Amino acid sequence: ELRRERRPAVAVRAGLAGQLNIEAHFVRGGDVYVGLKGPQPGVGKALIVGLGRVADLFHSRNLKSSTVTVWATLDFKAISGHDDTLSDMVWANGKLILTTSGQDDDTGRLWSYEPASAKLSLVETFPGLKSEGVVLTPSHELKVVFDNDGADTVFTNVKFPL
């Protein structure tokens, strides 16, 4: 069972400025969640927002504000000390695995979030690389992909579970 912060959409808008920038998503138990790169509730923080049932969204093609909730507010900066922005996330084995890129230090980071305890953990850092994506491979490794400014693709594998 996912723990929800259960704040309605109106509360999400309160005190937040900037353009909506959905950077990542995952589906769990038929519900879809999006990770926002913007707006942010603060520097180095990200909101994970629940949008409700995937089937309902596709059937009605309408997002009802009553189904939009803040699922989690993640404070990357409190742990890394840097201005991280969310770049991707994947749900695996009861954990949310996330990647971020430091806006002030050009370092990619891999994170684990356990919703039952609301524990956010820094798993690995990638100095000089901008984390762009993460997937769980069939061989049960995490593949982290990096933005390489148009050059050849750069990626690494990380053992899972973390």
PDB file of C-alpha atoms in Angstrom:
ATOM      1  CA  GLU A   1       0.000   0.000   0.000  1.00  0.00           C
ATOM      2  CA  LEU A   2       1.392   3.358  -1.011  1.00  0.00           C
ATOM      3  CA  ARG A   3       1.413   6.065   1.614  1.00  0.00           C
ATOM      4  CA  ARG A   4      -0.157   9.263   0.348  1.00  0.00           C
ATOM      5  CA  GLU A   5       0.231  12.776   1.584  1.00  0.00           C
ATOM      6  CA  ARG A   6      -3.327  13.378   0.290  1.00  0.00           C
ATOM      7  CA  ARG A   7      -3.304  17.072  -0.426  1.00  0.00           C
ATOM      8  CA  PRO A   8      -5.725  18.153  -3.138  1.00  0.00           C
ATOM      9  CA  ALA A   9      -4.639  19.852  -6.364  1.00  0.00           C
ATOM     10  CA  VAL A  10      -5.462  23.278  -4.954  1.00  0.00           C
ATOM     11  CA  ALA A  11      -2.781  22.778  -2.292  1.00  0.00           C
ATOM     12  CA  VAL A  12      -0.267  21.790  -4.978  1.00  0.00           C
ATOM     13  CA  ARG A  13      -0.772  25.135  -6.708  1.00  0.00           C
ATOM     14  CA  ALA A  14      -0.576  27.154  -3.492  1.00  0.00           C
ATOM     15  CA  GLY A  15       2.778  28.872  -3.156  1.00  0.00           C
ATOM     16  CA  LEU A  16       4.232  27.338  -6.310  1.00  0.00           C
ATOM     17  CA  ALA A  17       5.183  29.412  -9.308  1.00  0.00           C
ATOM     18  CA  GLY A  18       6.468  28.415 -12.695  1.00  0.00           C
ATOM     19  CA  GLN A  19       5.559  26.293 -15.653  1.00  0.00           C
ATOM     20  CA  LEU A  20       4.363  22.731 -15.249  1.00  0.00           C
ATOM     21  CA  ASN A  21       7.174  20.370 -16.278  1.00  0.00           C
ATOM     22  CA  ILE A  22       6.375  16.666 -15.921  1.00  0.00           C
ATOM     23  CA  GLU A  23       9.723  14.898 -16.001  1.00  0.00           C
ATOM     24  CA  ALA A  24       8.920  11.302 -15.067  1.00  0.00           C
ATOM     25  CA  HIS A  25       6.115   8.878 -14.275  1.00  0.00           C
ATOM     26  CA  PHE A  26       5.369   5.434 -12.893  1.00  0.00           C
ATOM     27  CA  VAL A  27       2.290   3.249 -12.568  1.00  0.00           C
ATOM     28  CA  ARG A  28       1.570   1.251  -9.412  1.00  0.00           C
ATOM     29  CA  GLY A  29      -1.587  -0.673  -8.599  1.00  0.00           C
ATOM     30  CA  GLY A  30      -3.431   0.905 -11.517  1.00  0.00           C
ATOM     31  CA  ASP A  31      -2.668   4.468 -10.390  1.00  0.00           C
ATOM     32  CA  VAL A  32      -0.359   6.815 -12.285  1.00  0.00           C
ATOM     33  CA  TYR A  33       2.109   9.156 -10.593  1.00  0.00           C
ATOM     34  CA  VAL A  34       4.142  11.947 -12.159  1.00  0.00           C
ATOM     35  CA  GLY A  35       7.354  13.533 -10.963  1.00  0.00           C
ATOM     36  CA  LEU A  36       7.565  17.259 -11.469  1.00  0.00           C
ATOM     37  CA  LYS A  37      10.740  19.021 -12.482  1.00  0.00           C
ATOM     38  CA  GLY A  38       8.758  22.195 -12.095  1.00  0.00           C
ATOM     39  CA  PRO A  39       7.293  23.858 -10.327  1.00  0.00           C
ATOM     40  CA  GLN A  40       9.384  22.926  -7.317  1.00  0.00           C
ATOM     41  CA  PRO A  41       8.345  23.557  -3.705  1.00  0.00           C
ATOM     42  CA  GLY A  42      11.925  24.726  -3.092  1.00  0.00           C
ATOM     43  CA  VAL A  43      15.413  24.492  -4.547  1.00  0.00           C
ATOM     44  CA  GLY A  44      16.537  20.874  -4.685  1.00  0.00           C
ATOM     45  CA  LYS A  45      13.039  19.511  -4.017  1.00  0.00           C
ATOM     46  CA  ALA A  46      10.548  17.643  -6.177  1.00  0.00           C
ATOM     47  CA  LEU A  47       6.872  16.822  -5.988  1.00  0.00           C
ATOM     48  CA  ILE A  48       5.491  13.399  -6.855  1.00  0.00           C
ATOM     49  CA  VAL A  49       1.832  13.826  -7.748  1.00  0.00           C
ATOM     50  CA  GLY A  50      -0.837  11.124  -7.997  1.00  0.00           C
ATOM     51  CA  LEU A  51      -3.265  11.528 -10.893  1.00  0.00           C
ATOM     52  CA  GLY A  52      -5.641   8.672 -10.092  1.00  0.00           C
ATOM     53  CA  ARG A  53      -6.535   5.527 -12.003  1.00  0.00           C
ATOM     54  CA  VAL A  54      -4.878   5.102 -15.400  1.00  0.00           C
ATOM     55  CA  ALA A  55      -8.004   3.433 -16.815  1.00  0.00           C
ATOM     56  CA  ASP A  56     -10.174   6.357 -15.713  1.00  0.00           C
ATOM     57  CA  LEU A  57      -7.818   8.874 -17.333  1.00  0.00           C
ATOM     58  CA  PHE A  58      -7.836   7.051 -20.657  1.00  0.00           C
ATOM     59  CA  HIS A  59     -11.565   6.343 -20.547  1.00  0.00           C
ATOM     60  CA  SER A  60     -12.702   9.863 -19.684  1.00  0.00           C
ATOM     61  CA  ARG A  61      -9.733  11.732 -21.209  1.00  0.00           C
ATOM     62  CA  ASN A  62     -10.291  14.192 -18.415  1.00  0.00           C
ATOM     63  CA  LEU A  63      -8.211  14.802 -15.313  1.00  0.00           C
ATOM     64  CA  LYS A  64     -10.414  15.635 -12.346  1.00  0.00           C
ATOM     65  CA  SER A  65      -8.835  17.924  -9.761  1.00  0.00           C
ATOM     66  CA  SER A  66     -10.411  15.800  -7.018  1.00  0.00           C
ATOM     67  CA  THR A  67      -8.167  12.859  -7.995  1.00  0.00           C
ATOM     68  CA  VAL A  68      -4.909  14.849  -8.048  1.00  0.00           C
ATOM     69  CA  THR A  69      -2.929  14.526  -4.816  1.00  0.00           C
ATOM     70  CA  VAL A  70       0.591  15.191  -3.612  1.00  0.00           C
ATOM     71  CA  TRP A  71       2.004  11.715  -2.997  1.00  0.00           C
ATOM     72  CA  ALA A  72       5.434  12.835  -1.785  1.00  0.00           C
ATOM     73  CA  THR A  73       7.667  15.875  -1.486  1.00  0.00           C
ATOM     74  CA  LEU A  74      11.296  14.829  -1.824  1.00  0.00           C
ATOM     75  CA  ASP A  75      14.085  17.030  -0.507  1.00  0.00           C
ATOM     76  CA  PHE A  76      17.198  15.999  -2.406  1.00  0.00           C
ATOM     77  CA  LYS A  77      19.169  19.052  -1.301  1.00  0.00           C
ATOM     78  CA  ALA A  78      18.790  18.170   2.389  1.00  0.00           C
ATOM     79  CA  ILE A  79      20.845  15.033   1.673  1.00  0.00           C
ATOM     80  CA  SER A  80      23.130  15.952  -1.241  1.00  0.00           C
ATOM     81  CA  GLY A  81      23.643  19.624  -0.390  1.00  0.00           C
ATOM     82  CA  HIS A  82      23.092  20.456  -4.062  1.00  0.00           C
ATOM     83  CA  ASP A  83      20.378  21.897  -6.287  1.00  0.00           C
ATOM     84  CA  ASP A  84      19.184  18.594  -7.765  1.00  0.00           C
ATOM     85  CA  THR A  85      16.308  18.374 -10.219  1.00  0.00           C
ATOM     86  CA  LEU A  86      14.388  15.195 -10.940  1.00  0.00           C
ATOM     87  CA  SER A  87      15.197  13.464 -14.227  1.00  0.00           C
ATOM     88  CA  ASP A  88      13.487  10.040 -14.031  1.00  0.00           C
ATOM     89  CA  MET A  89      11.945   7.436 -11.754  1.00  0.00           C
ATOM     90  CA  VAL A  90      10.884   3.805 -11.795  1.00  0.00           C
ATOM     91  CA  TRP A  91       8.910   1.725  -9.282  1.00  0.00           C
ATOM     92  CA  ALA A  92      10.635  -1.531  -8.310  1.00  0.00           C
ATOM     93  CA  ASN A  93      10.238  -3.929  -5.377  1.00  0.00           C
ATOM     94  CA  GLY A  94       8.278  -1.544  -3.193  1.00  0.00           C
ATOM     95  CA  LYS A  95      10.692   1.343  -3.725  1.00  0.00           C
ATOM     96  CA  LEU A  96      10.790   4.362  -5.958  1.00  0.00           C
ATOM     97  CA  ILE A  97      14.147   4.606  -7.729  1.00  0.00           C
ATOM     98  CA  LEU A  98      14.954   8.121  -8.947  1.00  0.00           C
ATOM     99  CA  THR A  99      17.647   9.964 -10.827  1.00  0.00           C
ATOM    100  CA  THR A 100      18.527  13.621 -10.477  1.00  0.00           C
ATOM    101  CA  SER A 101      21.041  16.030 -11.946  1.00  0.00           C
ATOM    102  CA  GLY A 102      22.751  18.678  -9.860  1.00  0.00           C
ATOM    103  CA  GLN A 103      22.180  22.114 -11.334  1.00  0.00           C
ATOM    104  CA  ASP A 104      25.092  23.579  -9.371  1.00  0.00           C
ATOM    105  CA  ASP A 105      27.661  20.769  -9.643  1.00  0.00           C
ATOM    106  CA  ASP A 106      27.029  18.753 -12.863  1.00  0.00           C
ATOM    107  CA  THR A 107      26.693  15.545 -10.889  1.00  0.00           C
ATOM    108  CA  GLY A 108      24.128  12.854 -11.548  1.00  0.00           C
ATOM    109  CA  ARG A 109      22.659  11.012  -8.608  1.00  0.00           C
ATOM    110  CA  LEU A 110      20.735   7.780  -8.057  1.00  0.00           C
ATOM    111  CA  TRP A 111      18.225   7.685  -5.185  1.00  0.00           C
ATOM    112  CA  SER A 112      15.918   5.253  -3.436  1.00  0.00           C
ATOM    113  CA  TYR A 113      12.671   6.311  -1.757  1.00  0.00           C
ATOM    114  CA  GLU A 114      10.738   3.985   0.553  1.00  0.00           C
ATOM    115  CA  PRO A 115       7.185   5.323   0.860  1.00  0.00           C
ATOM    116  CA  ALA A 116       6.269   3.196   3.904  1.00  0.00           C
ATOM    117  CA  SER A 117       8.898   5.010   5.985  1.00  0.00           C
ATOM    118  CA  ALA A 118       9.212   8.154   3.825  1.00  0.00           C
ATOM    119  CA  LYS A 119      12.972   7.461   3.730  1.00  0.00           C
ATOM    120  CA  LEU A 120      14.942   9.047   0.885  1.00  0.00           C
ATOM    121  CA  SER A 121      18.465   7.641   0.412  1.00  0.00           C
ATOM    122  CA  LEU A 122      21.304   8.652  -1.862  1.00  0.00           C
ATOM    123  CA  VAL A 123      22.538   5.455  -3.533  1.00  0.00           C
ATOM    124  CA  GLU A 124      25.273   6.585  -5.903  1.00  0.00           C
ATOM    125  CA  THR A 125      26.789   9.723  -7.431  1.00  0.00           C
ATOM    126  CA  PHE A 126      28.106  10.213 -10.949  1.00  0.00           C
ATOM    127  CA  PRO A 127      30.432  13.265 -11.015  1.00  0.00           C
ATOM    128  CA  GLY A 128      30.551  15.045 -14.362  1.00  0.00           C
ATOM    129  CA  LEU A 129      27.535  13.143 -15.717  1.00  0.00           C
ATOM    130  CA  LYS A 130      23.931  14.326 -15.949  1.00  0.00           C
ATOM    131  CA  SER A 131      21.520  11.505 -15.074  1.00  0.00           C
ATOM    132  CA  GLU A 132      18.744  11.407 -17.633  1.00  0.00           C
ATOM    133  CA  GLY A 133      16.951   8.100 -17.136  1.00  0.00           C
ATOM    134  CA  VAL A 134      16.711   4.852 -15.210  1.00  0.00           C
ATOM    135  CA  VAL A 135      15.145   1.485 -16.037  1.00  0.00           C
ATOM    136  CA  LEU A 136      15.033  -1.915 -14.385  1.00  0.00           C
ATOM    137  CA  THR A 137      16.473  -4.440 -16.837  1.00  0.00           C
ATOM    138  CA  PRO A 138      15.270  -8.048 -17.281  1.00  0.00           C
ATOM    139  CA  SER A 139      18.492  -9.146 -15.550  1.00  0.00           C
ATOM    140  CA  HIS A 140      17.390  -7.154 -12.453  1.00  0.00           C
ATOM    141  CA  GLU A 141      19.958  -4.401 -12.744  1.00  0.00           C
ATOM    142  CA  LEU A 142      19.280  -0.706 -12.926  1.00  0.00           C
ATOM    143  CA  LYS A 143      20.513   0.909 -16.108  1.00  0.00           C
ATOM    144  CA  VAL A 144      21.225   4.621 -15.595  1.00  0.00           C
ATOM    145  CA  VAL A 145      21.521   6.669 -18.786  1.00  0.00           C
ATOM    146  CA  PHE A 146      23.231  10.050 -18.967  1.00  0.00           C
ATOM    147  CA  ASP A 147      22.749  13.144 -21.135  1.00  0.00           C
ATOM    148  CA  ASN A 148      25.955  13.425 -23.128  1.00  0.00           C
ATOM    149  CA  ASP A 149      25.135  16.576 -25.122  1.00  0.00           C
ATOM    150  CA  GLY A 150      24.723  14.784 -28.448  1.00  0.00           C
ATOM    151  CA  ALA A 151      27.833  12.587 -28.151  1.00  0.00           C
ATOM    152  CA  ASP A 152      27.746   8.785 -27.871  1.00  0.00           C
ATOM    153  CA  THR A 153      25.405   7.418 -25.227  1.00  0.00           C
ATOM    154  CA  VAL A 154      26.847   6.935 -21.766  1.00  0.00           C
ATOM    155  CA  PHE A 155      25.264   4.521 -19.293  1.00  0.00           C
ATOM    156  CA  THR A 156      26.088   2.349 -16.315  1.00  0.00           C
ATOM    157  CA  ASN A 157      24.539  -0.647 -14.587  1.00  0.00           C
ATOM    158  CA  VAL A 158      23.833  -0.679 -10.865  1.00  0.00           C
ATOM    159  CA  LYS A 159      23.022  -3.862  -8.946  1.00  0.00           C
ATOM    160  CA  PHE A 160      19.465  -4.129  -7.672  1.00  0.00           C
ATOM    161  CA  PRO A 161      17.908  -4.503  -5.128  1.00  0.00           C
ATOM    162  CA  LEU A 162      19.486  -1.588  -3.407  1.00  0.00           C
TER     163      LEU A 162
END
